[in-house]
PDB file of C-alpha atoms in Angstrom:
ATOM      1  CA  MET A   1     -22.684   9.187 -32.194  1.00  0.00           C
ATOM      2  CA  LYS A   2     -20.235  12.356 -32.049  1.00  0.00           C
ATOM      3  CA  TYR A   3     -17.618  12.228 -29.238  1.00  0.00           C
ATOM      4  CA  MET A   4     -15.446  14.508 -27.872  1.00  0.00           C
ATOM      5  CA  THR A   5     -12.148  14.066 -25.418  1.00  0.00           C
ATOM      6  CA  VAL A   6     -11.662  16.326 -22.322  1.00  0.00           C
ATOM      7  CA  LYS A   7      -8.328  15.603 -20.445  1.00  0.00           C
ATOM      8  CA  GLY A   8      -8.163  12.266 -22.219  1.00  0.00           C
ATOM      9  CA  GLU A   9     -11.710  11.312 -21.328  1.00  0.00           C
ATOM     10  CA  LYS A  10     -13.461  10.220 -24.595  1.00  0.00           C
ATOM     11  CA  LEU A  11     -17.170  11.145 -24.022  1.00  0.00           C
ATOM     12  CA  SER A  12     -20.253  11.193 -26.036  1.00  0.00           C
ATOM     13  CA  GLN A  13     -20.923  14.802 -27.077  1.00  0.00           C
ATOM     14  CA  LEU A  14     -25.002  13.963 -26.232  1.00  0.00           C
ATOM     15  CA  GLY A  15     -25.191  12.855 -22.466  1.00  0.00           C
ATOM     16  CA  LEU A  16     -28.335  11.561 -20.159  1.00  0.00           C
ATOM     17  CA  GLY A  17     -29.906  14.352 -18.518  1.00  0.00           C
ATOM     18  CA  THR A  18     -32.081  13.319 -15.463  1.00  0.00           C
ATOM     19  CA  TRP A  19     -33.838  16.444 -14.406  1.00  0.00           C
ATOM     20  CA  ASN A  20     -37.338  15.582 -12.952  1.00  0.00           C
ATOM     21  CA  MET A  21     -36.769  11.329 -13.726  1.00  0.00           C
ATOM     22  CA  GLY A  22     -37.257   9.127 -10.887  1.00  0.00           C
ATOM     23  CA  GLU A  23     -40.097  10.972  -9.091  1.00  0.00           C
ATOM     24  CA  ASN A  24     -42.989   8.927 -10.420  1.00  0.00           C
ATOM     25  CA  ALA A  25     -43.170   5.302  -9.695  1.00  0.00           C
ATOM     26  CA  SER A  26     -45.668   4.540 -12.778  1.00  0.00           C
ATOM     27  CA  ARG A  27     -42.995   5.775 -15.237  1.00  0.00           C
ATOM     28  CA  ARG A  28     -40.011   4.117 -13.190  1.00  0.00           C
ATOM     29  CA  GLU A  29     -39.577   1.198 -15.585  1.00  0.00           C
ATOM     30  CA  GLU A  30     -39.888   2.981 -19.079  1.00  0.00           C
ATOM     31  CA  GLU A  31     -37.428   5.848 -17.653  1.00  0.00           C
ATOM     32  CA  ILE A  32     -35.011   2.929 -16.696  1.00  0.00           C
ATOM     33  CA  ALA A  33     -35.619   1.487 -19.931  1.00  0.00           C
ATOM     34  CA  ALA A  34     -34.746   4.897 -21.627  1.00  0.00           C
ATOM     35  CA  ILE A  35     -31.651   5.197 -19.741  1.00  0.00           C
ATOM     36  CA  ARG A  36     -30.215   1.952 -20.945  1.00  0.00           C
ATOM     37  CA  TYR A  37     -31.472   2.370 -24.390  1.00  0.00           C
ATOM     38  CA  GLY A  38     -28.787   5.424 -24.767  1.00  0.00           C
ATOM     39  CA  LEU A  39     -26.348   3.870 -23.109  1.00  0.00           C
ATOM     40  CA  SER A  40     -26.517   0.713 -25.432  1.00  0.00           C
ATOM     41  CA  ALA A  41     -26.522   3.123 -28.159  1.00  0.00           C
ATOM     42  CA  GLY A  42     -23.080   4.847 -27.470  1.00  0.00           C
ATOM     43  CA  VAL A  43     -23.780   7.430 -24.948  1.00  0.00           C
ATOM     44  CA  ASN A  44     -21.506   7.048 -22.306  1.00  0.00           C
ATOM     45  CA  VAL A  45     -22.094  10.281 -19.901  1.00  0.00           C
ATOM     46  CA  ILE A  46     -24.762  10.485 -17.393  1.00  0.00           C
ATOM     47  CA  ASP A  47     -25.533  13.972 -15.565  1.00  0.00           C
ATOM     48  CA  THR A  48     -27.825  14.010 -12.203  1.00  0.00           C
ATOM     49  CA  ALA A  49     -27.427  15.656  -8.808  1.00  0.00           C
ATOM     50  CA  GLU A  50     -28.467  15.054  -4.986  1.00  0.00           C
ATOM     51  CA  MET A  51     -30.951  17.926  -5.668  1.00  0.00           C
ATOM     52  CA  TYR A  52     -32.654  15.879  -8.264  1.00  0.00           C
ATOM     53  CA  GLY A  53     -35.952  14.710  -6.401  1.00  0.00           C
ATOM     54  CA  GLU A  54     -34.098  14.771  -3.257  1.00  0.00           C
ATOM     55  CA  GLY A  55     -31.892  12.180  -4.291  1.00  0.00           C
ATOM     56  CA  ARG A  56     -34.614  10.160  -6.489  1.00  0.00           C
ATOM     57  CA  ALA A  57     -33.269  10.587  -9.992  1.00  0.00           C
ATOM     58  CA  GLU A  58     -29.590   9.216  -8.503  1.00  0.00           C
ATOM     59  CA  SER A  59     -31.513   6.109  -7.087  1.00  0.00           C
ATOM     60  CA  LEU A  60     -33.178   5.498 -10.725  1.00  0.00           C
ATOM     61  CA  VAL A  61     -29.857   5.988 -12.254  1.00  0.00           C
ATOM     62  CA  GLY A  62     -28.276   3.567  -9.840  1.00  0.00           C
ATOM     63  CA  GLU A  63     -31.037   0.708 -10.782  1.00  0.00           C
ATOM     64  CA  ALA A  64     -30.427   1.737 -14.299  1.00  0.00           C
ATOM     65  CA  ILE A  65     -26.536   1.304 -14.148  1.00  0.00           C
ATOM     66  CA  LYS A  66     -26.460  -1.787 -11.587  1.00  0.00           C
ATOM     67  CA  ASP A  67     -25.566  -4.529 -14.220  1.00  0.00           C
ATOM     68  CA  LEU A  68     -23.743  -2.463 -16.407  1.00  0.00           C
ATOM     69  CA  ASN A  69     -19.914  -2.293 -16.906  1.00  0.00           C
ATOM     70  CA  ARG A  70     -19.041   0.830 -14.409  1.00  0.00           C
ATOM     71  CA  SER A  71     -15.739   1.592 -16.489  1.00  0.00           C
ATOM     72  CA  GLN A  72     -17.488   2.164 -19.451  1.00  0.00           C
ATOM     73  CA  LEU A  73     -19.704   5.132 -18.011  1.00  0.00           C
ATOM     74  CA  PHE A  74     -18.881   8.668 -16.863  1.00  0.00           C
ATOM     75  CA  LEU A  75     -20.958   9.612 -14.316  1.00  0.00           C
ATOM     76  CA  ILE A  76     -21.697  13.165 -12.914  1.00  0.00           C
ATOM     77  CA  SER A  77     -23.294  14.109  -9.911  1.00  0.00           C
ATOM     78  CA  LYS A  78     -23.540  17.617  -8.144  1.00  0.00           C
ATOM     79  CA  PHE A  79     -23.672  18.807  -4.648  1.00  0.00           C
ATOM     80  CA  TYR A  80     -25.979  21.386  -3.074  1.00  0.00           C
ATOM     81  CA  PRO A  81     -24.306  24.772  -2.288  1.00  0.00           C
ATOM     82  CA  TRP A  82     -24.885  24.454   1.339  1.00  0.00           C
ATOM     83  CA  HIS A  83     -22.933  21.152   1.122  1.00  0.00           C
ATOM     84  CA  ALA A  84     -19.781  22.812   0.206  1.00  0.00           C
ATOM     85  CA  SER A  85     -17.672  22.763   3.192  1.00  0.00           C
ATOM     86  CA  PRO A  86     -15.340  19.669   2.962  1.00  0.00           C
ATOM     87  CA  ASP A  87     -17.169  17.793   5.432  1.00  0.00           C
ATOM     88  CA  ASP A  88     -20.533  18.069   4.097  1.00  0.00           C
ATOM     89  CA  GLN A  89     -19.402  17.262   0.904  1.00  0.00           C
ATOM     90  CA  LYS A  90     -17.816  13.878   2.193  1.00  0.00           C
ATOM     91  CA  LYS A  91     -21.435  13.467   3.575  1.00  0.00           C
ATOM     92  CA  SER A  92     -23.183  14.489   0.314  1.00  0.00           C
ATOM     93  CA  LEU A  93     -20.548  12.262  -1.845  1.00  0.00           C
ATOM     94  CA  ALA A  94     -21.357   8.889   0.335  1.00  0.00           C
ATOM     95  CA  ALA A  95     -25.333   9.476   0.364  1.00  0.00           C
ATOM     96  CA  SER A  96     -24.721   9.905  -3.867  1.00  0.00           C
ATOM     97  CA  LEU A  97     -22.285   6.975  -4.112  1.00  0.00           C
ATOM     98  CA  LYS A  98     -25.029   4.765  -2.211  1.00  0.00           C
ATOM     99  CA  ARG A  99     -27.604   5.724  -4.127  1.00  0.00           C
ATOM    100  CA  LEU A 100     -25.802   5.298  -7.469  1.00  0.00           C
ATOM    101  CA  ARG A 101     -24.503   2.286  -6.204  1.00  0.00           C
ATOM    102  CA  THR A 102     -20.829   2.930  -7.433  1.00  0.00           C
ATOM    103  CA  ASP A 103     -17.820   3.524  -5.129  1.00  0.00           C
ATOM    104  CA  TYR A 104     -16.708   6.435  -7.227  1.00  0.00           C
ATOM    105  CA  LEU A 105     -17.992   9.529  -9.539  1.00  0.00           C
ATOM    106  CA  ASP A 106     -16.188  10.705 -12.537  1.00  0.00           C
ATOM    107  CA  LEU A 107     -17.204  14.086 -12.433  1.00  0.00           C
ATOM    108  CA  TYR A 108     -18.600  15.986  -9.028  1.00  0.00           C
ATOM    109  CA  LEU A 109     -19.974  19.615  -9.149  1.00  0.00           C
ATOM    110  CA  LEU A 110     -20.719  22.395  -7.061  1.00  0.00           C
ATOM    111  CA  HIS A 111     -24.216  22.830  -7.962  1.00  0.00           C
ATOM    112  CA  TRP A 112     -24.314  26.799  -8.236  1.00  0.00           C
ATOM    113  CA  LYS A 113     -22.028  28.986  -6.551  1.00  0.00           C
ATOM    114  CA  SER A 114     -21.951  28.942  -2.575  1.00  0.00           C
ATOM    115  CA  ASP A 115     -21.439  31.388   0.284  1.00  0.00           C
ATOM    116  CA  TYR A 116     -18.762  29.094   1.681  1.00  0.00           C
ATOM    117  CA  PRO A 117     -15.259  30.314   0.976  1.00  0.00           C
ATOM    118  CA  LEU A 118     -14.423  28.800  -2.608  1.00  0.00           C
ATOM    119  CA  ALA A 119     -10.762  27.990  -1.660  1.00  0.00           C
ATOM    120  CA  GLU A 120     -12.068  25.420   0.785  1.00  0.00           C
ATOM    121  CA  THR A 121     -14.905  24.109  -1.251  1.00  0.00           C
ATOM    122  CA  VAL A 122     -11.915  23.356  -3.651  1.00  0.00           C
ATOM    123  CA  LYS A 123      -9.676  21.870  -0.916  1.00  0.00           C
ATOM    124  CA  GLY A 124     -12.420  19.202  -0.455  1.00  0.00           C
ATOM    125  CA  LEU A 125     -12.637  18.191  -4.245  1.00  0.00           C
ATOM    126  CA  GLN A 126      -8.803  17.764  -4.270  1.00  0.00           C
ATOM    127  CA  ASP A 127      -8.914  15.840  -1.135  1.00  0.00           C
ATOM    128  CA  LEU A 128     -12.087  13.944  -2.535  1.00  0.00           C
ATOM    129  CA  GLN A 129      -9.893  13.501  -5.691  1.00  0.00           C
ATOM    130  CA  ALA A 130      -6.737  12.332  -4.050  1.00  0.00           C
ATOM    131  CA  ALA A 131      -9.022   9.668  -1.726  1.00  0.00           C
ATOM    132  CA  GLY A 132      -9.896   8.242  -5.407  1.00  0.00           C
ATOM    133  CA  LEU A 133     -13.917   8.744  -4.613  1.00  0.00           C
ATOM    134  CA  ILE A 134     -14.066  11.132  -7.299  1.00  0.00           C
ATOM    135  CA  ARG A 135     -12.085  11.441 -10.856  1.00  0.00           C
ATOM    136  CA  HIS A 136     -12.968  14.848 -11.766  1.00  0.00           C
ATOM    137  CA  TRP A 137     -14.442  18.081 -10.411  1.00  0.00           C
ATOM    138  CA  GLY A 138     -16.156  20.803 -11.545  1.00  0.00           C
ATOM    139  CA  VAL A 139     -18.744  23.756 -11.274  1.00  0.00           C
ATOM    140  CA  SER A 140     -22.048  24.598 -12.484  1.00  0.00           C
ATOM    141  CA  ASN A 141     -23.754  27.390 -13.094  1.00  0.00           C
ATOM    142  CA  PHE A 142     -20.626  29.799 -12.855  1.00  0.00           C
ATOM    143  CA  ASP A 143     -19.951  32.705 -15.180  1.00  0.00           C
ATOM    144  CA  THR A 144     -16.312  33.916 -16.538  1.00  0.00           C
ATOM    145  CA  ALA A 145     -15.456  35.914 -13.884  1.00  0.00           C
ATOM    146  CA  ASP A 146     -16.200  33.000 -11.667  1.00  0.00           C
ATOM    147  CA  MET A 147     -14.322  30.694 -13.335  1.00  0.00           C
ATOM    148  CA  GLN A 148     -11.608  32.817 -13.286  1.00  0.00           C
ATOM    149  CA  GLU A 149     -11.482  33.078  -9.780  1.00  0.00           C
ATOM    150  CA  LEU A 150     -11.701  29.401  -9.406  1.00  0.00           C
ATOM    151  CA  VAL A 151      -8.568  28.727 -11.879  1.00  0.00           C
ATOM    152  CA  ASP A 152      -7.068  31.474  -9.675  1.00  0.00           C
ATOM    153  CA  ILE A 153      -7.351  29.122  -6.731  1.00  0.00           C
ATOM    154  CA  ALA A 154      -7.297  25.578  -8.105  1.00  0.00           C
ATOM    155  CA  GLY A 155      -4.517  26.266 -10.971  1.00  0.00           C
ATOM    156  CA  GLU A 156      -4.537  25.403 -14.489  1.00  0.00           C
ATOM    157  CA  GLY A 157      -5.585  22.113 -15.707  1.00  0.00           C
ATOM    158  CA  ALA A 158      -7.188  21.391 -12.364  1.00  0.00           C
ATOM    159  CA  VAL A 159     -11.099  21.928 -13.072  1.00  0.00           C
ATOM    160  CA  PHE A 160     -12.712  19.718 -15.451  1.00  0.00           C
ATOM    161  CA  ALA A 161     -16.056  21.343 -16.593  1.00  0.00           C
ATOM    162  CA  ASN A 162     -18.624  24.153 -16.013  1.00  0.00           C
ATOM    163  CA  GLU A 163     -22.071  23.058 -16.768  1.00  0.00           C
ATOM    164  CA  ASP A 164     -24.195  26.261 -17.728  1.00  0.00           C
ATOM    165  CA  LEU A 165     -27.882  26.871 -19.383  1.00  0.00           C
ATOM    166  CA  TYR A 166     -27.527  26.660 -23.190  1.00  0.00           C
ATOM    167  CA  ASN A 167     -29.258  26.736 -26.178  1.00  0.00           C
ATOM    168  CA  LEU A 168     -30.678  28.199 -29.275  1.00  0.00           C
ATOM    169  CA  ASP A 169     -32.764  30.961 -27.555  1.00  0.00           C
ATOM    170  CA  LYS A 170     -29.970  31.553 -24.313  1.00  0.00           C
ATOM    171  CA  ARG A 171     -26.573  31.679 -26.161  1.00  0.00           C
ATOM    172  CA  GLY A 172     -25.377  34.611 -23.673  1.00  0.00           C
ATOM    173  CA  VAL A 173     -22.719  32.071 -22.675  1.00  0.00           C
ATOM    174  CA  GLU A 174     -21.098  32.403 -26.452  1.00  0.00           C
ATOM    175  CA  TYR A 175     -19.787  35.736 -26.066  1.00  0.00           C
ATOM    176  CA  ASP A 176     -16.933  35.191 -23.443  1.00  0.00           C
ATOM    177  CA  LEU A 177     -17.512  32.163 -21.144  1.00  0.00           C
ATOM    178  CA  LEU A 178     -17.267  29.748 -24.077  1.00  0.00           C
ATOM    179  CA  PRO A 179     -14.220  30.743 -25.886  1.00  0.00           C
ATOM    180  CA  TRP A 180     -12.727  31.488 -22.105  1.00  0.00           C
ATOM    181  CA  GLN A 181     -13.659  27.740 -20.937  1.00  0.00           C
ATOM    182  CA  LYS A 182     -11.946  26.494 -24.374  1.00  0.00           C
ATOM    183  CA  GLN A 183      -8.568  28.412 -24.085  1.00  0.00           C
ATOM    184  CA  HIS A 184      -8.249  26.890 -20.444  1.00  0.00           C
ATOM    185  CA  GLY A 185      -9.130  23.600 -21.366  1.00  0.00           C
ATOM    186  CA  ILE A 186     -12.218  23.223 -19.393  1.00  0.00           C
ATOM    187  CA  ALA A 187     -15.031  21.114 -20.801  1.00  0.00           C
ATOM    188  CA  PHE A 188     -18.595  23.075 -21.130  1.00  0.00           C
ATOM    189  CA  ILE A 189     -21.357  21.013 -20.728  1.00  0.00           C
ATOM    190  CA  GLY A 190     -24.924  22.736 -21.628  1.00  0.00           C
ATOM    191  CA  TYR A 191     -27.978  21.797 -19.947  1.00  0.00           C
ATOM    192  CA  SER A 192     -32.185  22.320 -21.206  1.00  0.00           C
ATOM    193  CA  PRO A 193     -31.367  22.460 -24.541  1.00  0.00           C
ATOM    194  CA  PHE A 194     -34.796  22.793 -25.364  1.00  0.00           C
ATOM    195  CA  ASN A 195     -35.335  25.302 -22.307  1.00  0.00           C
ATOM    196  CA  SER A 196     -37.561  23.015 -21.240  1.00  0.00           C
ATOM    197  CA  GLY A 197     -36.608  23.270 -17.606  1.00  0.00           C
ATOM    198  CA  ASN A 198     -38.368  26.454 -16.929  1.00  0.00           C
ATOM    199  CA  GLY A 199     -41.424  24.947 -18.424  1.00  0.00           C
ATOM    200  CA  GLN A 200     -40.859  27.916 -21.089  1.00  0.00           C
ATOM    201  CA  SER A 201     -40.087  26.544 -24.395  1.00  0.00           C
ATOM    202  CA  ILE A 202     -38.067  28.178 -27.191  1.00  0.00           C
ATOM    203  CA  PRO A 203     -39.981  29.896 -29.783  1.00  0.00           C
ATOM    204  CA  VAL A 204     -40.490  28.243 -32.966  1.00  0.00           C
ATOM    205  CA  LYS A 205     -39.460  30.915 -35.735  1.00  0.00           C
ATOM    206  CA  ALA A 206     -39.628  30.767 -39.540  1.00  0.00           C
ATOM    207  CA  SER A 207     -36.011  29.605 -39.943  1.00  0.00           C
ATOM    208  CA  LEU A 208     -36.244  26.895 -37.033  1.00  0.00           C
ATOM    209  CA  LYS A 209     -39.707  25.441 -38.444  1.00  0.00           C
ATOM    210  CA  GLN A 210     -38.342  25.469 -42.428  1.00  0.00           C
ATOM    211  CA  ILE A 211     -35.273  23.463 -41.648  1.00  0.00           C
ATOM    212  CA  ALA A 212     -36.955  21.068 -39.427  1.00  0.00           C
ATOM    213  CA  ASP A 213     -39.741  20.594 -42.478  1.00  0.00           C
ATOM    214  CA  LYS A 214     -37.211  20.700 -44.960  1.00  0.00           C
ATOM    215  CA  ARG A 215     -34.856  17.733 -43.089  1.00  0.00           C
ATOM    216  CA  GLY A 216     -38.118  15.633 -42.397  1.00  0.00           C
ATOM    217  CA  VAL A 217     -37.021  15.892 -38.903  1.00  0.00           C
ATOM    218  CA  SER A 218     -38.651  17.603 -35.293  1.00  0.00           C
ATOM    219  CA  VAL A 219     -38.062  21.226 -34.338  1.00  0.00           C
ATOM    220  CA  HIS A 220     -36.506  19.525 -31.049  1.00  0.00           C
ATOM    221  CA  GLN A 221     -34.074  17.562 -33.139  1.00  0.00           C
ATOM    222  CA  VAL A 222     -33.038  20.580 -34.700  1.00  0.00           C
ATOM    223  CA  LEU A 223     -32.218  22.669 -31.398  1.00  0.00           C
ATOM    224  CA  LEU A 224     -30.389  19.643 -30.116  1.00  0.00           C
ATOM    225  CA  ALA A 225     -28.260  18.911 -33.484  1.00  0.00           C
ATOM    226  CA  TRP A 226     -27.548  22.861 -33.076  1.00  0.00           C
ATOM    227  CA  THR A 227     -26.227  22.781 -29.115  1.00  0.00           C
ATOM    228  CA  MET A 228     -23.810  19.907 -30.811  1.00  0.00           C
ATOM    229  CA  ARG A 229     -22.799  21.864 -34.056  1.00  0.00           C
ATOM    230  CA  THR A 230     -19.112  22.811 -32.918  1.00  0.00           C
ATOM    231  CA  GLY A 231     -18.138  19.803 -31.245  1.00  0.00           C
ATOM    232  CA  GLN A 232     -17.504  21.945 -28.326  1.00  0.00           C
ATOM    233  CA  VAL A 233     -20.193  21.461 -26.135  1.00  0.00           C
ATOM    234  CA  LEU A 234     -21.645  18.004 -23.987  1.00  0.00           C
ATOM    235  CA  THR A 235     -25.444  18.909 -24.055  1.00  0.00           C
ATOM    236  CA  ILE A 236     -27.618  16.624 -21.769  1.00  0.00           C
ATOM    237  CA  PRO A 237     -31.290  16.220 -22.664  1.00  0.00           C
ATOM    238  CA  LYS A 238     -33.458  14.277 -20.514  1.00  0.00           C
ATOM    239  CA  ALA A 239     -35.372  11.261 -22.525  1.00  0.00           C
ATOM    240  CA  SER A 240     -37.882   9.940 -20.005  1.00  0.00           C
ATOM    241  CA  SER A 241     -38.869   7.502 -22.865  1.00  0.00           C
ATOM    242  CA  VAL A 242     -36.990   4.823 -25.570  1.00  0.00           C
ATOM    243  CA  ALA A 243     -39.224   6.908 -28.033  1.00  0.00           C
ATOM    244  CA  HIS A 244     -37.843  10.141 -27.199  1.00  0.00           C
ATOM    245  CA  MET A 245     -34.357   9.112 -26.656  1.00  0.00           C
ATOM    246  CA  ARG A 246     -34.081   7.264 -30.233  1.00  0.00           C
ATOM    247  CA  ALA A 247     -35.301  10.883 -31.331  1.00  0.00           C
ATOM    248  CA  ASN A 248     -32.266  12.296 -29.602  1.00  0.00           C
ATOM    249  CA  LEU A 249     -29.588   9.733 -30.917  1.00  0.00           C
ATOM    250  CA  ALA A 250     -30.949  10.274 -34.171  1.00  0.00           C
ATOM    251  CA  ALA A 251     -30.616  14.361 -33.800  1.00  0.00           C
ATOM    252  CA  ALA A 252     -26.932  13.534 -32.678  1.00  0.00           C
ATOM    253  CA  ASP A 253     -26.368  12.305 -36.497  1.00  0.00           C
ATOM    254  CA  LEU A 254     -27.884  15.372 -37.805  1.00  0.00           C
ATOM    255  CA  VAL A 255     -24.977  18.071 -39.284  1.00  0.00           C
ATOM    256  CA  LEU A 256     -26.583  21.247 -40.162  1.00  0.00           C
ATOM    257  CA  THR A 257     -25.393  23.157 -42.979  1.00  0.00           C
ATOM    258  CA  ALA A 258     -23.470  26.583 -43.066  1.00  0.00           C
ATOM    259  CA  GLY A 259     -26.532  28.219 -44.669  1.00  0.00           C
ATOM    260  CA  GLU A 260     -28.637  26.442 -41.931  1.00  0.00           C
ATOM    261  CA  LEU A 261     -26.875  27.598 -39.329  1.00  0.00           C
ATOM    262  CA  ALA A 262     -26.809  31.302 -40.731  1.00  0.00           C
ATOM    263  CA  ALA A 263     -30.299  31.566 -40.948  1.00  0.00           C
ATOM    264  CA  LEU A 264     -30.532  30.309 -37.426  1.00  0.00           C
ATOM    265  CA  ASP A 265     -28.322  32.819 -36.411  1.00  0.00           C
ATOM    266  CA  ARG A 266     -30.581  35.968 -38.016  1.00  0.00           C
ATOM    267  CA  ASP A 267     -33.767  34.549 -36.206  1.00  0.00           C
ATOM    268  CA  TYR A 268     -31.910  33.621 -32.929  1.00  0.00           C
ATOM    269  CA  LEU A 269     -29.206  36.533 -32.496  1.00  0.00           C
ATOM    270  CA  PRO A 270     -25.853  35.390 -31.344  1.00  0.00           C
ATOM    271  CA  PRO A 271     -24.866  38.118 -28.291  1.00  0.00           C
ATOM    272  CA  LYS A 272     -22.924  40.965 -29.341  1.00  0.00           C
ATOM    273  CA  SER A 273     -21.885  41.828 -25.581  1.00  0.00           C
ATOM    274  CA  LYS A 274     -21.658  40.620 -22.170  1.00  0.00           C
ATOM    275  CA  GLN A 275     -24.753  39.009 -20.890  1.00  0.00           C
ATOM    276  CA  PRO A 276     -26.022  38.246 -17.628  1.00  0.00           C
ATOM    277  CA  LEU A 277     -25.263  34.214 -16.626  1.00  0.00           C
ATOM    278  CA  GLU A 278     -28.933  32.852 -17.113  1.00  0.00           C
ATOM    279  CA  SER A 279     -30.122  29.671 -15.490  1.00  0.00           C
ATOM    280  CA  ILE A 280     -32.761  27.886 -14.478  1.00  0.00           C
TER     281      ILE A 280
END
């Protein structure tokens, strides 16, 4: 398992995403088994949100981790933009903590930018942090200008992470956002490494198929390994079965060569100019 260190936190580069999990009762035990298998193999990051199944994903995670050592987990959740006021943040967090069966979050994120004044949202997050209800805070679906505004409000070193869409076919953040976050010491969490969140899979071009075939791995494993190639991105694929989790874990140990990365760059071009931030 590959790990990265952010502000003193040792995080597995492979996290556990939970979008669309917990919504089908017939799959509940299988999904819980997948989460527990990943955690037993060294993954320590779980990403969820109050939006996911209107709390059902959080409830699933809560059941999966109820007998585990909480201090060894890094638990992330997110709140809706319309819950961005300090009072609404407190209510959302209380509900999330109840569903997750814990008394604190390691990281709490504003799910996307709100119409509520950002400075007031930051104040609410800082209050939750001071109360010991969250250890760190950050945002999701913020672009570079949004992040600069956030740092101008909160100060350097206050923001832990920003979570955005990132995969081989959606690389726009590489042009300016990823370098900016590295410069400011803010972790980048990349969601939807297979671009499956919107039902549109990544086109399988020649280089991708050739690498998978040559290595004896799946296309999905190459895609996942690619997101972790720099050691600077925490990627959060969903795995709702133990078999899928095993495949993801194997991908975490797959190191692509310089030649393979160059071939992928020819088929899936890196951005050469500023791109609009994409999201799912």
